[in-house]
Amino acid sequence: MENNDHAISFKYFDVGTGDAIWVRFFGNDQQWHNILIDGGYGYAYKMAFGPLIKSIIKEGECIDLWLISHIDDDHIGATTGFIADKRIIDKPAAVRKFWYNHSPLLIKEGNGKLAVRRGVLLRDFLKPYGLLAETPIMGEAGILDLSGLKIKALTPTENKLRAAEELWQVEEKGGKLGRTSAQSDYQQTIETLKLKSFSEDTDAVNGSSISCLVTYHNLNFLLLADSHPGDVVTALRNLGYSEKFPLSAEFVQLAHHGSKANTSPELLQLINTSQYVVTGNGEANAHPDKETLARVLTNESPSDEMISFVFPYHTKPLTKLFDVDHDAEETYNFKCEFPRSANEPLSLDYLPFESLTDE
């Protein structure tokens, strides 16, 4: 287990590709709490969440919430490892609550990357234990106060959730087709990319993502999964945020691993932050798009601080991302951060524990 030197930490695991996030915080009940978000592909369970869950159990703690944002395989895949893990005997005691939107339709199996089969497996596993959400995680059902940490689901909308549920019935022959690293835009300059117009993602499964606003001791954190930016914009405006009064956040996890279709100029203008977490590795599906990062750097942002792009993956394509630009970091006032060690997850830590106990 980790040293408890900060009151809240967000740890991003390197699981090859995909999202695997561990949130650990000290609650107002004077106890430590743990939240898992997604987990990566099926093989990633043994790399990250499997050992983590066992170490948490060994310390006499549990997973208070496991949030599965949507059924794409690089998000839901690791749950199959948990279900099959014979070393965790009492699984409902290990993970007390799940946030997971599912289809109630009687479906036996699905297709490849869309991971309907994994979605069905998780649904059917959770139901007998009473861990399956009775109502979809959105609206009032998407609000949770967990010992002082507040989570607000910004998406999905009801229409987007229904559209994704219809895909559970569709047997797609090849699933989603990804891009290769050779199809990236990394050889284009920021000056070229900033001129490109924005076109929003229309993928139904991405649109069903549970994205959330996490608030802890007046600090905000925005984790956007693979959500559609138009839906996030609507949610933020409904909460009272605007270009004049943007949401102040410690960091934003850019949607869809930094895809150019999931971060709009309008969304960026509603958020005041200087730190952007990018969960693409520069190889799988050619995410992040450099166009997205160029948009962040050249958009009229509420923040005038140095921008920090935080990458949980330390790969060659990411380290060379701005090689074609002349003095890019100085010109655009930004820096790139990578994990300190290949053996440890990237950790974003807030509120030194001593300062919290002195309150």
CSV table of C-alpha atoms in Angstrom, one decimal:
chain,number,residue,atom,x,y,z
A,1,MET,CA,0.0,0.0,0.0
A,2,GLU,CA,1.0,3.6,-0.5
A,3,ASN,CA,2.2,6.1,2.1
A,4,ASN,CA,-0.7,8.1,3.2
A,5,ASP,CA,1.1,11.5,3.0
A,6,HIS,CA,-1.7,13.3,1.0
A,7,ALA,CA,-5.4,13.4,1.7
A,8,ILE,CA,-6.3,12.5,-1.9
A,9,SER,CA,-4.4,10.9,-4.7
A,10,PHE,CA,-5.3,9.9,-8.3
A,11,LYS,CA,-3.0,7.2,-9.5
A,12,TYR,CA,-2.9,6.3,-13.2
A,13,PHE,CA,-1.6,2.9,-14.0
A,14,ASP,CA,0.4,2.0,-17.1
A,15,VAL,CA,-1.7,-0.9,-18.5
A,16,GLY,CA,-0.3,-0.8,-22.0
A,17,THR,CA,-3.3,1.2,-23.3
A,18,GLY,CA,-6.6,2.3,-21.8
A,19,ASP,CA,-7.7,3.8,-18.4
A,20,ALA,CA,-6.9,2.3,-15.0
A,21,ILE,CA,-7.3,4.8,-12.2
A,22,TRP,CA,-7.1,4.4,-8.4
A,23,VAL,CA,-8.5,7.3,-6.3
A,24,ARG,CA,-7.5,7.1,-2.6
A,25,PHE,CA,-8.7,9.7,0.0
A,26,PHE,CA,-9.2,10.3,3.7
A,27,GLY,CA,-12.9,10.6,4.4
A,28,ASN,CA,-14.8,12.7,7.0
A,29,ASP,CA,-15.4,9.5,8.9
A,30,GLN,CA,-11.6,9.5,9.6
A,31,GLN,CA,-11.1,6.4,7.4
A,32,TRP,CA,-9.2,5.9,4.2
A,33,HIS,CA,-11.3,5.1,1.1
A,34,ASN,CA,-10.6,3.7,-2.4
A,35,ILE,CA,-12.3,4.1,-5.7
A,36,LEU,CA,-11.4,2.4,-9.0
A,37,ILE,CA,-12.2,3.7,-12.4
A,38,ASP,CA,-12.3,1.4,-15.4
A,39,GLY,CA,-9.2,-0.9,-15.5
A,40,GLY,CA,-7.9,-1.3,-19.1
A,41,TYR,CA,-8.1,-4.5,-21.2
A,42,GLY,CA,-8.6,-7.9,-19.8
A,43,TYR,CA,-4.9,-8.7,-19.6
A,44,ALA,CA,-4.4,-5.5,-17.5
A,45,TYR,CA,-6.1,-6.9,-14.4
A,46,LYS,CA,-2.9,-8.9,-13.4
A,47,MET,CA,-0.8,-5.8,-14.1
A,48,ALA,CA,-2.7,-3.3,-12.0
A,49,PHE,CA,-6.1,-3.8,-10.3
A,50,GLY,CA,-5.6,-7.5,-9.3
A,51,PRO,CA,-2.5,-6.9,-7.1
A,52,LEU,CA,-4.0,-3.6,-5.9
A,53,ILE,CA,-7.3,-5.0,-4.7
A,54,LYS,CA,-5.5,-7.8,-2.9
A,55,SER,CA,-3.2,-5.3,-1.1
A,56,ILE,CA,-6.2,-3.2,-0.1
A,57,ILE,CA,-8.0,-6.2,1.3
A,58,LYS,CA,-4.8,-7.2,3.2
A,59,GLU,CA,-4.8,-3.8,4.9
A,60,GLY,CA,-8.4,-4.4,6.1
A,61,GLU,CA,-9.9,-1.9,3.6
A,62,CYS,CA,-12.2,-2.3,0.6
A,63,ILE,CA,-13.0,-0.8,-2.7
A,64,ASP,CA,-15.8,1.6,-1.9
A,65,LEU,CA,-16.7,2.2,-5.5
A,66,TRP,CA,-15.7,0.8,-8.9
A,67,LEU,CA,-16.8,3.0,-11.7
A,68,ILE,CA,-17.0,1.4,-15.2
A,69,SER,CA,-17.4,4.3,-17.6
A,70,HIS,CA,-18.6,2.3,-20.6
A,71,ILE,CA,-18.3,-1.0,-22.4
A,72,ASP,CA,-15.3,-0.3,-24.6
A,73,ASP,CA,-12.8,-3.1,-24.0
A,74,ASP,CA,-10.0,-0.8,-22.9
A,75,HIS,CA,-12.2,0.4,-20.0
A,76,ILE,CA,-14.3,-2.6,-19.0
A,77,GLY,CA,-11.9,-5.4,-19.9
A,78,ALA,CA,-10.2,-5.8,-16.5
A,79,THR,CA,-13.5,-6.7,-14.7
A,80,THR,CA,-13.4,-10.1,-16.3
A,81,GLY,CA,-10.1,-10.8,-14.4
A,82,PHE,CA,-11.8,-9.7,-11.1
A,83,ILE,CA,-14.8,-12.0,-11.7
A,84,ALA,CA,-12.5,-14.9,-12.4
A,85,ASP,CA,-10.0,-14.2,-9.6
A,86,LYS,CA,-10.2,-17.2,-7.2
A,87,ARG,CA,-7.9,-15.6,-4.7
A,88,ILE,CA,-10.6,-13.0,-3.8
A,89,ILE,CA,-13.2,-15.2,-2.1
A,90,ASP,CA,-15.7,-12.6,-0.9
A,91,LYS,CA,-16.0,-10.3,-3.9
A,92,PRO,CA,-19.0,-8.2,-2.6
A,93,ALA,CA,-17.0,-7.4,0.5
A,94,ALA,CA,-14.0,-6.5,-1.6
A,95,VAL,CA,-15.9,-4.1,-3.9
A,96,ARG,CA,-18.9,-2.6,-2.1
A,97,LYS,CA,-20.5,-0.6,-4.9
A,98,PHE,CA,-20.4,-0.4,-8.7
A,99,TRP,CA,-21.4,2.4,-11.0
A,100,TYR,CA,-22.1,0.7,-14.3
A,101,ASN,CA,-24.7,1.3,-16.9
A,102,HIS,CA,-26.0,-1.9,-18.6
A,103,SER,CA,-28.6,-3.1,-20.9
A,104,PRO,CA,-31.4,-5.1,-19.4
A,105,LEU,CA,-31.9,-7.0,-22.7
A,106,LEU,CA,-31.4,-10.7,-22.7
A,107,ILE,CA,-28.2,-10.9,-24.7
A,108,LYS,CA,-25.8,-13.8,-24.7
A,109,GLU,CA,-22.7,-12.5,-26.3
A,110,GLY,CA,-21.2,-9.6,-28.2
A,111,ASN,CA,-18.4,-8.6,-30.4
A,112,GLY,CA,-14.6,-7.8,-30.1
A,113,LYS,CA,-13.7,-4.4,-29.0
A,114,LEU,CA,-17.2,-3.3,-28.3
A,115,ALA,CA,-17.0,-5.7,-25.4
A,116,VAL,CA,-20.7,-6.4,-25.2
A,117,ARG,CA,-19.8,-9.9,-24.1
A,118,ARG,CA,-17.8,-8.5,-21.1
A,119,GLY,CA,-20.7,-6.1,-20.4
A,120,VAL,CA,-23.1,-9.0,-20.2
A,121,LEU,CA,-20.7,-11.0,-18.0
A,122,LEU,CA,-20.3,-8.1,-15.5
A,123,ARG,CA,-24.1,-7.5,-15.5
A,124,ASP,CA,-24.9,-11.1,-14.8
A,125,PHE,CA,-22.2,-11.3,-12.1
A,126,LEU,CA,-23.4,-8.2,-10.2
A,127,LYS,CA,-27.1,-8.9,-10.3
A,128,PRO,CA,-27.3,-11.8,-7.8
A,129,TYR,CA,-25.3,-9.8,-5.2
A,130,GLY,CA,-27.6,-6.8,-5.5
A,131,LEU,CA,-24.7,-4.7,-6.8
A,132,LEU,CA,-26.3,-3.8,-10.2
A,133,ALA,CA,-27.7,-0.2,-10.3
A,134,GLU,CA,-31.5,-0.3,-10.3
A,135,THR,CA,-31.6,3.0,-12.2
A,136,PRO,CA,-29.1,4.3,-14.8
A,137,ILE,CA,-26.1,6.3,-13.5
A,138,MET,CA,-27.2,9.8,-14.7
A,139,GLY,CA,-29.2,12.7,-13.3
A,140,GLU,CA,-30.1,12.4,-9.7
A,141,ALA,CA,-28.9,8.7,-9.7
A,142,GLY,CA,-25.5,10.0,-10.7
A,143,ILE,CA,-24.8,11.9,-7.5
A,144,LEU,CA,-22.8,10.3,-4.7
A,145,ASP,CA,-21.4,11.6,-1.4
A,146,LEU,CA,-18.8,9.1,-0.2
A,147,SER,CA,-17.5,10.2,3.2
A,148,GLY,CA,-17.0,13.8,2.1
A,149,LEU,CA,-15.9,13.1,-1.5
A,150,LYS,CA,-18.6,14.1,-3.9
A,151,ILE,CA,-19.1,12.6,-7.3
A,152,LYS,CA,-21.4,14.1,-9.9
A,153,ALA,CA,-22.0,12.2,-13.2
A,154,LEU,CA,-22.1,14.8,-16.0
A,155,THR,CA,-22.8,12.2,-18.7
A,156,PRO,CA,-24.4,10.2,-20.3
A,157,THR,CA,-27.6,11.8,-21.3
A,158,GLU,CA,-30.7,9.5,-21.5
A,159,ASN,CA,-30.7,9.6,-25.3
A,160,LYS,CA,-27.0,8.7,-25.5
A,161,LEU,CA,-27.5,5.9,-23.1
A,162,ARG,CA,-30.4,4.4,-25.0
A,163,ALA,CA,-28.5,4.7,-28.3
A,164,ALA,CA,-25.6,2.6,-26.8
A,165,GLU,CA,-28.0,0.1,-25.4
A,166,GLU,CA,-29.3,-0.6,-28.9
A,167,LEU,CA,-25.8,-1.6,-29.9
A,168,TRP,CA,-25.9,-4.4,-27.3
A,169,GLN,CA,-28.2,-6.2,-29.8
A,170,VAL,CA,-26.0,-5.7,-32.8
A,171,GLU,CA,-23.4,-8.2,-33.8
A,172,GLU,CA,-20.8,-6.1,-35.5
A,173,LYS,CA,-18.5,-8.2,-37.6
A,174,GLY,CA,-15.3,-6.4,-36.8
A,175,GLY,CA,-16.0,-4.2,-33.9
A,176,LYS,CA,-14.4,-0.8,-33.9
A,177,LEU,CA,-11.5,-0.2,-36.2
A,178,GLY,CA,-8.6,1.7,-34.6
A,179,ARG,CA,-5.9,3.7,-36.2
A,180,THR,CA,-2.2,2.9,-36.3
A,181,SER,CA,0.6,5.1,-35.0
A,182,ALA,CA,1.5,5.7,-38.7
A,183,GLN,CA,-1.8,7.5,-39.1
A,184,SER,CA,-1.0,10.0,-36.3
A,185,ASP,CA,-0.7,13.8,-36.8
A,186,TYR,CA,2.6,14.0,-34.9
A,187,GLN,CA,4.6,15.3,-37.9
A,188,GLN,CA,2.4,18.3,-38.2
A,189,THR,CA,3.2,21.5,-36.3
A,190,ILE,CA,1.0,23.3,-33.7
A,191,GLU,CA,0.7,26.2,-36.1
A,192,THR,CA,-0.8,23.9,-38.7
A,193,LEU,CA,-3.0,22.0,-36.4
A,194,LYS,CA,-4.5,25.0,-34.7
A,195,LEU,CA,-6.2,26.0,-37.9
A,196,LYS,CA,-8.2,22.8,-38.2
A,197,SER,CA,-11.9,23.0,-37.4
A,198,PHE,CA,-13.5,20.9,-34.7
A,199,SER,CA,-15.8,18.0,-35.5
A,200,GLU,CA,-17.5,16.1,-32.6
A,201,ASP,CA,-17.4,12.4,-32.0
A,202,THR,CA,-20.5,10.6,-32.9
A,203,ASP,CA,-19.7,7.1,-31.6
A,204,ALA,CA,-22.6,5.8,-29.6
A,205,VAL,CA,-20.7,3.8,-27.1
A,206,ASN,CA,-18.3,6.7,-26.4
A,207,GLY,CA,-21.4,8.9,-25.9
A,208,SER,CA,-22.7,6.5,-23.2
A,209,SER,CA,-19.6,7.1,-21.0
A,210,ILE,CA,-20.0,8.1,-17.4
A,211,SER,CA,-17.9,11.2,-17.1
A,212,CYS,CA,-17.8,12.8,-13.7
A,213,LEU,CA,-16.9,15.9,-11.6
A,214,VAL,CA,-15.2,14.9,-8.4
A,215,THR,CA,-15.1,17.4,-5.5
A,216,TYR,CA,-13.1,17.1,-2.3
A,217,HIS,CA,-12.4,19.9,0.2
A,218,ASN,CA,-13.4,22.5,-2.4
A,219,LEU,CA,-11.0,21.0,-5.0
A,220,ASN,CA,-12.5,19.9,-8.3
A,221,PHE,CA,-11.3,17.2,-10.6
A,222,LEU,CA,-12.8,16.5,-14.0
A,223,LEU,CA,-12.6,12.9,-15.4
A,224,LEU,CA,-14.2,12.7,-18.8
A,225,ALA,CA,-13.8,9.0,-19.9
A,226,ASP,CA,-14.7,8.9,-23.6
A,227,SER,CA,-17.6,11.3,-23.4
A,228,HIS,CA,-18.9,13.6,-26.1
A,229,PRO,CA,-17.9,17.3,-25.4
A,230,GLY,CA,-21.3,18.7,-26.3
A,231,ASP,CA,-22.9,16.7,-23.5
A,232,VAL,CA,-20.3,17.8,-21.0
A,233,VAL,CA,-20.8,21.4,-22.0
A,234,THR,CA,-24.5,21.2,-21.5
A,235,ALA,CA,-24.0,19.6,-18.1
A,236,LEU,CA,-21.5,22.2,-17.0
A,237,ARG,CA,-23.8,25.1,-18.1
A,238,ASN,CA,-26.7,23.4,-16.2
A,239,LEU,CA,-24.5,23.6,-13.1
A,240,GLY,CA,-24.1,27.3,-13.6
A,241,TYR,CA,-20.6,27.5,-15.3
A,242,SER,CA,-20.0,29.7,-18.2
A,243,GLU,CA,-17.2,31.4,-20.1
A,244,LYS,CA,-17.4,34.3,-17.6
A,245,PHE,CA,-17.6,31.9,-14.6
A,246,PRO,CA,-15.7,28.8,-15.6
A,247,LEU,CA,-15.2,25.7,-13.5
A,248,SER,CA,-11.9,25.8,-11.6
A,249,ALA,CA,-10.4,22.3,-11.6
A,250,GLU,CA,-7.1,20.9,-10.4
A,251,PHE,CA,-6.9,18.8,-13.5
A,252,VAL,CA,-9.0,17.6,-16.5
A,253,GLN,CA,-8.6,14.2,-17.8
A,254,LEU,CA,-9.1,14.8,-21.5
A,255,ALA,CA,-11.8,12.7,-23.1
A,256,HIS,CA,-11.2,9.6,-25.2
A,257,HIS,CA,-7.4,9.5,-24.5
A,258,GLY,CA,-7.0,12.9,-26.1
A,259,SER,CA,-8.9,12.4,-29.3
A,260,LYS,CA,-9.4,15.5,-31.4
A,261,ALA,CA,-13.2,14.7,-31.6
A,262,ASN,CA,-13.7,14.8,-27.9
A,263,THR,CA,-12.3,18.1,-26.7
A,264,SER,CA,-14.1,21.2,-28.2
A,265,PRO,CA,-13.0,24.8,-28.0
A,266,GLU,CA,-16.3,25.6,-26.2
A,267,LEU,CA,-15.6,23.0,-23.5
A,268,LEU,CA,-12.1,24.4,-22.9
A,269,GLN,CA,-13.5,27.8,-22.4
A,270,LEU,CA,-15.7,26.5,-19.5
A,271,ILE,CA,-12.8,25.1,-17.5
A,272,ASN,CA,-10.1,27.0,-15.6
A,273,THR,CA,-7.2,24.6,-15.2
A,274,SER,CA,-3.6,24.3,-16.1
A,275,GLN,CA,-3.2,20.5,-15.9
A,276,TYR,CA,-4.5,18.1,-18.5
A,277,VAL,CA,-4.2,14.3,-18.0
A,278,VAL,CA,-3.8,12.5,-21.3
A,279,THR,CA,-4.3,8.7,-21.2
A,280,GLY,CA,-3.3,7.9,-24.8
A,281,ASN,CA,0.1,6.2,-25.2
A,282,GLY,CA,0.8,7.7,-28.7
A,283,GLU,CA,0.6,4.2,-30.3
A,284,ALA,CA,-2.8,2.6,-29.8
A,285,ASN,CA,-5.4,4.2,-32.1
A,286,ALA,CA,-2.8,7.1,-32.5
A,287,HIS,CA,-4.2,8.8,-29.4
A,288,PRO,CA,-3.7,11.4,-28.3
A,289,ASP,CA,-4.2,13.5,-31.4
A,290,LYS,CA,-1.7,16.3,-31.4
A,291,GLU,CA,-4.5,18.5,-32.8
A,292,THR,CA,-6.2,18.2,-29.3
A,293,LEU,CA,-3.1,19.4,-27.5
A,294,ALA,CA,-2.7,22.2,-30.1
A,295,ARG,CA,-6.3,23.2,-29.4
A,296,VAL,CA,-5.6,23.4,-25.6
A,297,LEU,CA,-2.5,25.5,-26.2
A,298,THR,CA,-4.0,28.0,-28.6
A,299,ASN,CA,-7.5,28.2,-27.3
A,300,GLU,CA,-8.7,31.2,-25.3
A,301,SER,CA,-8.4,29.5,-22.0
A,302,PRO,CA,-9.5,31.0,-18.7
A,303,SER,CA,-6.1,30.1,-17.2
A,304,ASP,CA,-2.9,32.0,-17.9
A,305,GLU,CA,-0.7,29.6,-16.0
A,306,MET,CA,1.8,27.3,-17.6
A,307,ILE,CA,0.0,24.3,-19.2
A,308,SER,CA,1.0,20.8,-18.0
A,309,PHE,CA,0.3,17.7,-20.1
A,310,VAL,CA,0.5,14.7,-17.8
A,311,PHE,CA,1.0,11.4,-19.5
A,312,PRO,CA,0.6,8.1,-17.5
A,313,TYR,CA,2.5,6.4,-20.4
A,314,HIS,CA,6.1,7.0,-21.1
A,315,THR,CA,6.5,6.0,-24.8
A,316,LYS,CA,8.8,7.2,-27.6
A,317,PRO,CA,6.0,8.7,-29.7
A,318,LEU,CA,4.9,10.9,-26.7
A,319,THR,CA,8.4,12.0,-25.9
A,320,LYS,CA,8.9,13.1,-29.5
A,321,LEU,CA,5.4,14.6,-29.9
A,322,PHE,CA,6.6,18.2,-30.4
A,323,ASP,CA,9.9,17.5,-32.1
A,324,VAL,CA,8.8,19.1,-35.3
A,325,ASP,CA,7.9,22.4,-33.5
A,326,HIS,CA,10.7,24.9,-32.9
A,327,ASP,CA,11.0,25.6,-29.1
A,328,ALA,CA,7.4,24.6,-28.6
A,329,GLU,CA,7.4,24.4,-24.8
A,330,GLU,CA,8.9,27.9,-24.5
A,331,THR,CA,6.7,29.4,-27.3
A,332,TYR,CA,3.4,28.1,-26.0
A,333,ASN,CA,4.3,28.0,-22.3
A,334,PHE,CA,3.8,24.3,-21.5
A,335,LYS,CA,5.5,21.2,-20.2
A,336,CYS,CA,5.1,17.5,-20.5
A,337,GLU,CA,5.2,15.2,-17.4
A,338,PHE,CA,5.7,11.5,-17.3
A,339,PRO,CA,5.8,8.8,-14.6
A,340,ARG,CA,8.9,9.0,-12.4
A,341,SER,CA,9.3,5.2,-12.5
A,342,ALA,CA,8.3,2.5,-14.9
A,343,ASN,CA,7.3,0.4,-12.0
A,344,GLU,CA,4.9,2.8,-10.3
A,345,PRO,CA,1.7,4.5,-11.4
A,346,LEU,CA,1.7,8.2,-12.1
A,347,SER,CA,0.4,9.9,-9.0
A,348,LEU,CA,-1.4,13.2,-8.7
A,349,ASP,CA,-1.4,14.1,-5.0
A,350,TYR,CA,-3.3,16.9,-3.3
A,351,LEU,CA,-3.6,18.3,0.2
A,352,PRO,CA,-0.6,17.2,2.3
A,353,PHE,CA,-2.2,15.1,5.1
A,354,GLU,CA,-0.7,17.3,7.8
A,355,SER,CA,-2.5,20.3,6.4
A,356,LEU,CA,-5.8,18.5,6.5
A,357,THR,CA,-5.5,17.2,10.0
A,358,ASP,CA,-4.6,20.8,11.2
A,359,GLU,CA,-8.0,22.1,9.9
